[in-house]
Amino acid sequence: MTAKEYLSKIKTYRRIMQSYADKIEELYHEASGLKAIVYDKDRVQTSPEQKMEKIFAQIDAEAEKYAKARLRYEREVRKRTDQIAGMERAEYADLLRMRYIDGMSLLQITLELKDADGGQRYSYDHVRHMHGWALNDFSKKYLHNTK
């Protein structure tokens, strides 16, 4: 696994959590749309109470999955944040944190990195190259040592 793939897993964990949150919201919306009970009809169907019970059971199951995903996400973010903070070069650590923990694009990072006078410190191309160097250093420090 490359350093980029390893660090990018944070996005995957975020997407998984968001999918659970979306599903829970969808189920709540479905539950709020159930109609009142009509007792004057002779047909036997699943009652709104049964539907509601089923929906809330699904909500509970999704909420449990969400809670597990959130714990894993927090653990993985903390692990990667600590590893990034352990980088020898502070500018590499800043770049990797902004890119993978904060989710910024390389263009956003370029605009964020300012010199002491508030001017642009690096060009986009330089930031792109720095990103590659930072990933290489990260890989040497953390990924190749685990084999």
PDB file of C-alpha atoms in Angstrom:
ATOM      1  CA  MET A   1       0.000   0.000   0.000  1.00  0.00           C
ATOM      2  CA  THR A   2       1.332   3.421  -0.886  1.00  0.00           C
ATOM      3  CA  ALA A   3       1.423   6.340   1.539  1.00  0.00           C
ATOM      4  CA  LYS A   4      -1.219   8.111  -0.527  1.00  0.00           C
ATOM      5  CA  GLU A   5      -3.547   5.089  -0.365  1.00  0.00           C
ATOM      6  CA  TYR A   6      -2.907   4.691   3.350  1.00  0.00           C
ATOM      7  CA  LEU A   7      -3.629   8.344   4.136  1.00  0.00           C
ATOM      8  CA  SER A   8      -6.587   8.476   1.726  1.00  0.00           C
ATOM      9  CA  LYS A   9      -8.417   5.787   3.720  1.00  0.00           C
ATOM     10  CA  ILE A  10      -9.629   8.621   5.937  1.00  0.00           C
ATOM     11  CA  LYS A  11     -11.859   9.752   3.037  1.00  0.00           C
ATOM     12  CA  THR A  12     -13.210   6.221   2.740  1.00  0.00           C
ATOM     13  CA  TYR A  13     -14.084   6.148   6.448  1.00  0.00           C
ATOM     14  CA  ARG A  14     -15.786   9.557   6.120  1.00  0.00           C
ATOM     15  CA  ARG A  15     -17.851   8.305   3.165  1.00  0.00           C
ATOM     16  CA  ILE A  16     -18.903   5.183   5.062  1.00  0.00           C
ATOM     17  CA  MET A  17     -20.017   7.265   8.036  1.00  0.00           C
ATOM     18  CA  GLN A  18     -21.898   9.648   5.756  1.00  0.00           C
ATOM     19  CA  SER A  19     -23.697   6.753   4.058  1.00  0.00           C
ATOM     20  CA  TYR A  20     -24.939   5.504   7.455  1.00  0.00           C
ATOM     21  CA  ALA A  21     -25.991   9.021   8.460  1.00  0.00           C
ATOM     22  CA  ASP A  22     -27.836   9.437   5.131  1.00  0.00           C
ATOM     23  CA  LYS A  23     -29.606   6.097   5.583  1.00  0.00           C
ATOM     24  CA  ILE A  24     -30.690   7.053   9.115  1.00  0.00           C
ATOM     25  CA  GLU A  25     -32.022  10.388   7.857  1.00  0.00           C
ATOM     26  CA  GLU A  26     -33.870   8.625   5.037  1.00  0.00           C
ATOM     27  CA  LEU A  27     -35.474   6.205   7.512  1.00  0.00           C
ATOM     28  CA  TYR A  28     -36.554   9.049   9.811  1.00  0.00           C
ATOM     29  CA  HIS A  29     -38.068  10.797   6.807  1.00  0.00           C
ATOM     30  CA  GLU A  30     -39.885   7.598   5.851  1.00  0.00           C
ATOM     31  CA  ALA A  31     -41.183   7.221   9.408  1.00  0.00           C
ATOM     32  CA  SER A  32     -42.469  10.780   9.476  1.00  0.00           C
ATOM     33  CA  GLY A  33     -44.406  10.160   6.249  1.00  0.00           C
ATOM     34  CA  LEU A  34     -46.517   7.283   7.585  1.00  0.00           C
ATOM     35  CA  LYS A  35     -50.223   8.049   7.561  1.00  0.00           C
ATOM     36  CA  ALA A  36     -52.638   7.746  10.436  1.00  0.00           C
ATOM     37  CA  ILE A  37     -54.465   4.486  11.076  1.00  0.00           C
ATOM     38  CA  VAL A  38     -57.795   4.036   9.365  1.00  0.00           C
ATOM     39  CA  TYR A  39     -60.002   1.679  11.395  1.00  0.00           C
ATOM     40  CA  ASP A  40     -63.143   1.756   9.265  1.00  0.00           C
ATOM     41  CA  LYS A  41     -61.781  -0.393   6.430  1.00  0.00           C
ATOM     42  CA  ASP A  42     -62.196  -4.150   6.251  1.00  0.00           C
ATOM     43  CA  ARG A  43     -58.846  -4.918   4.578  1.00  0.00           C
ATOM     44  CA  VAL A  44     -56.144  -6.530   6.668  1.00  0.00           C
ATOM     45  CA  GLN A  45     -52.736  -5.014   5.974  1.00  0.00           C
ATOM     46  CA  THR A  46     -49.569  -4.226   7.764  1.00  0.00           C
ATOM     47  CA  SER A  47     -50.522  -1.560  10.222  1.00  0.00           C
ATOM     48  CA  PRO A  48     -48.688   1.751  10.432  1.00  0.00           C
ATOM     49  CA  GLU A  49     -47.514   0.669  13.890  1.00  0.00           C
ATOM     50  CA  GLN A  50     -45.849  -2.417  12.392  1.00  0.00           C
ATOM     51  CA  LYS A  51     -44.254  -0.313   9.668  1.00  0.00           C
ATOM     52  CA  MET A  52     -43.081   2.193  12.234  1.00  0.00           C
ATOM     53  CA  GLU A  53     -41.658  -0.594  14.404  1.00  0.00           C
ATOM     54  CA  LYS A  54     -39.794  -2.018  11.415  1.00  0.00           C
ATOM     55  CA  ILE A  55     -38.411   1.401  10.466  1.00  0.00           C
ATOM     56  CA  PHE A  56     -37.203   2.133  13.983  1.00  0.00           C
ATOM     57  CA  ALA A  57     -35.546  -1.293  14.144  1.00  0.00           C
ATOM     58  CA  GLN A  58     -33.721  -0.359  10.919  1.00  0.00           C
ATOM     59  CA  ILE A  59     -32.779   3.020  12.417  1.00  0.00           C
ATOM     60  CA  ASP A  60     -31.348   1.259  15.478  1.00  0.00           C
ATOM     61  CA  ALA A  61     -29.323  -1.103  13.289  1.00  0.00           C
ATOM     62  CA  GLU A  62     -27.973   1.766  11.157  1.00  0.00           C
ATOM     63  CA  ALA A  63     -27.198   3.822  14.265  1.00  0.00           C
ATOM     64  CA  GLU A  64     -25.171   0.918  15.650  1.00  0.00           C
ATOM     65  CA  LYS A  65     -23.225   0.635  12.375  1.00  0.00           C
ATOM     66  CA  TYR A  66     -22.684   4.397  12.411  1.00  0.00           C
ATOM     67  CA  ALA A  67     -21.356   4.309  15.988  1.00  0.00           C
ATOM     68  CA  LYS A  68     -18.890   1.533  15.112  1.00  0.00           C
ATOM     69  CA  ALA A  69     -17.786   3.376  11.966  1.00  0.00           C
ATOM     70  CA  ARG A  70     -17.324   6.584  13.963  1.00  0.00           C
ATOM     71  CA  LEU A  71     -15.093   4.857  16.517  1.00  0.00           C
ATOM     72  CA  ARG A  72     -12.990   3.347  13.759  1.00  0.00           C
ATOM     73  CA  TYR A  73     -12.817   6.692  11.942  1.00  0.00           C
ATOM     74  CA  GLU A  74     -11.718   8.526  15.091  1.00  0.00           C
ATOM     75  CA  ARG A  75      -9.104   5.882  15.873  1.00  0.00           C
ATOM     76  CA  GLU A  76      -7.710   5.936  12.329  1.00  0.00           C
ATOM     77  CA  VAL A  77      -7.655   9.744  12.146  1.00  0.00           C
ATOM     78  CA  ARG A  78      -5.872   9.930  15.505  1.00  0.00           C
ATOM     79  CA  LYS A  79      -3.314   7.334  14.346  1.00  0.00           C
ATOM     80  CA  ARG A  80      -2.609   9.128  11.074  1.00  0.00           C
ATOM     81  CA  THR A  81      -2.568  12.550  12.746  1.00  0.00           C
ATOM     82  CA  ASP A  82       0.038  11.319  15.229  1.00  0.00           C
ATOM     83  CA  GLN A  83       2.105   9.817  12.430  1.00  0.00           C
ATOM     84  CA  ILE A  84       1.948  13.016  10.379  1.00  0.00           C
ATOM     85  CA  ALA A  85       2.907  15.068  13.443  1.00  0.00           C
ATOM     86  CA  GLY A  86       5.945  12.811  13.808  1.00  0.00           C
ATOM     87  CA  MET A  87       7.341  13.828  10.428  1.00  0.00           C
ATOM     88  CA  GLU A  88      10.798  15.382  10.610  1.00  0.00           C
ATOM     89  CA  ARG A  89      10.030  18.294   8.293  1.00  0.00           C
ATOM     90  CA  ALA A  90       7.297  20.566   9.633  1.00  0.00           C
ATOM     91  CA  GLU A  91       6.280  21.788   6.164  1.00  0.00           C
ATOM     92  CA  TYR A  92       5.718  18.168   5.063  1.00  0.00           C
ATOM     93  CA  ALA A  93       3.658  17.511   8.185  1.00  0.00           C
ATOM     94  CA  ASP A  94       1.586  20.654   7.573  1.00  0.00           C
ATOM     95  CA  LEU A  95       1.006  19.720   3.949  1.00  0.00           C
ATOM     96  CA  LEU A  96      -0.028  16.127   4.723  1.00  0.00           C
ATOM     97  CA  ARG A  97      -2.304  17.261   7.568  1.00  0.00           C
ATOM     98  CA  MET A  98      -4.036  19.816   5.355  1.00  0.00           C
ATOM     99  CA  ARG A  99      -4.386  17.346   2.486  1.00  0.00           C
ATOM    100  CA  TYR A 100      -5.484  14.170   4.269  1.00  0.00           C
ATOM    101  CA  ILE A 101      -6.839  15.195   7.674  1.00  0.00           C
ATOM    102  CA  ASP A 102      -8.434  18.526   6.713  1.00  0.00           C
ATOM    103  CA  GLY A 103      -9.368  17.326   3.202  1.00  0.00           C
ATOM    104  CA  MET A 104      -7.966  20.357   1.366  1.00  0.00           C
ATOM    105  CA  SER A 105      -7.000  20.260  -2.298  1.00  0.00           C
ATOM    106  CA  LEU A 106      -3.441  21.060  -3.376  1.00  0.00           C
ATOM    107  CA  LEU A 107      -4.693  24.371  -4.770  1.00  0.00           C
ATOM    108  CA  GLN A 108      -6.287  25.268  -1.434  1.00  0.00           C
ATOM    109  CA  ILE A 109      -3.034  24.327   0.323  1.00  0.00           C
ATOM    110  CA  THR A 110      -1.053  26.509  -2.079  1.00  0.00           C
ATOM    111  CA  LEU A 111      -3.280  29.460  -1.224  1.00  0.00           C
ATOM    112  CA  GLU A 112      -3.120  28.674   2.507  1.00  0.00           C
ATOM    113  CA  LEU A 113       0.680  28.535   2.714  1.00  0.00           C
ATOM    114  CA  LYS A 114       1.731  32.153   3.091  1.00  0.00           C
ATOM    115  CA  ASP A 115       5.047  33.753   3.966  1.00  0.00           C
ATOM    116  CA  ALA A 116       5.549  36.090   6.940  1.00  0.00           C
ATOM    117  CA  ASP A 117       4.334  39.092   4.883  1.00  0.00           C
ATOM    118  CA  GLY A 118       1.140  37.311   3.834  1.00  0.00           C
ATOM    119  CA  GLY A 119       2.350  36.665   0.292  1.00  0.00           C
ATOM    120  CA  GLN A 120       2.240  33.356  -1.497  1.00  0.00           C
ATOM    121  CA  ARG A 121       5.153  31.249  -0.342  1.00  0.00           C
ATOM    122  CA  TYR A 122       5.029  28.434  -2.911  1.00  0.00           C
ATOM    123  CA  SER A 123       3.716  27.926  -6.437  1.00  0.00           C
ATOM    124  CA  TYR A 124       1.135  25.240  -7.121  1.00  0.00           C
ATOM    125  CA  ASP A 125       3.745  23.144  -8.945  1.00  0.00           C
ATOM    126  CA  HIS A 126       6.100  23.378  -5.992  1.00  0.00           C
ATOM    127  CA  VAL A 127       3.343  22.318  -3.583  1.00  0.00           C
ATOM    128  CA  ARG A 128       2.549  19.390  -5.883  1.00  0.00           C
ATOM    129  CA  HIS A 129       6.201  18.328  -5.807  1.00  0.00           C
ATOM    130  CA  MET A 130       6.379  18.853  -2.045  1.00  0.00           C
ATOM    131  CA  HIS A 131       3.336  16.611  -1.703  1.00  0.00           C
ATOM    132  CA  GLY A 132       5.201  13.829  -3.501  1.00  0.00           C
ATOM    133  CA  TRP A 133       8.309  14.338  -1.362  1.00  0.00           C
ATOM    134  CA  ALA A 134       6.200  14.360   1.810  1.00  0.00           C
ATOM    135  CA  LEU A 135       4.478  11.113   0.796  1.00  0.00           C
ATOM    136  CA  ASN A 136       7.876   9.561   0.064  1.00  0.00           C
ATOM    137  CA  ASP A 137       9.195  10.578   3.493  1.00  0.00           C
ATOM    138  CA  PHE A 138       6.011   9.344   5.179  1.00  0.00           C
ATOM    139  CA  SER A 139       6.289   6.020   3.383  1.00  0.00           C
ATOM    140  CA  LYS A 140       9.940   5.579   4.391  1.00  0.00           C
ATOM    141  CA  LYS A 141       9.208   6.438   8.005  1.00  0.00           C
ATOM    142  CA  TYR A 142       5.969   4.504   8.577  1.00  0.00           C
ATOM    143  CA  LEU A 143       5.089   2.065   5.825  1.00  0.00           C
ATOM    144  CA  HIS A 144       8.344   0.373   4.861  1.00  0.00           C
ATOM    145  CA  ASN A 145       9.283  -0.204   8.499  1.00  0.00           C
ATOM    146  CA  THR A 146       6.166  -2.336   9.084  1.00  0.00           C
ATOM    147  CA  LYS A 147       7.076  -5.126   6.648  1.00  0.00           C
TER     148      LYS A 147
END
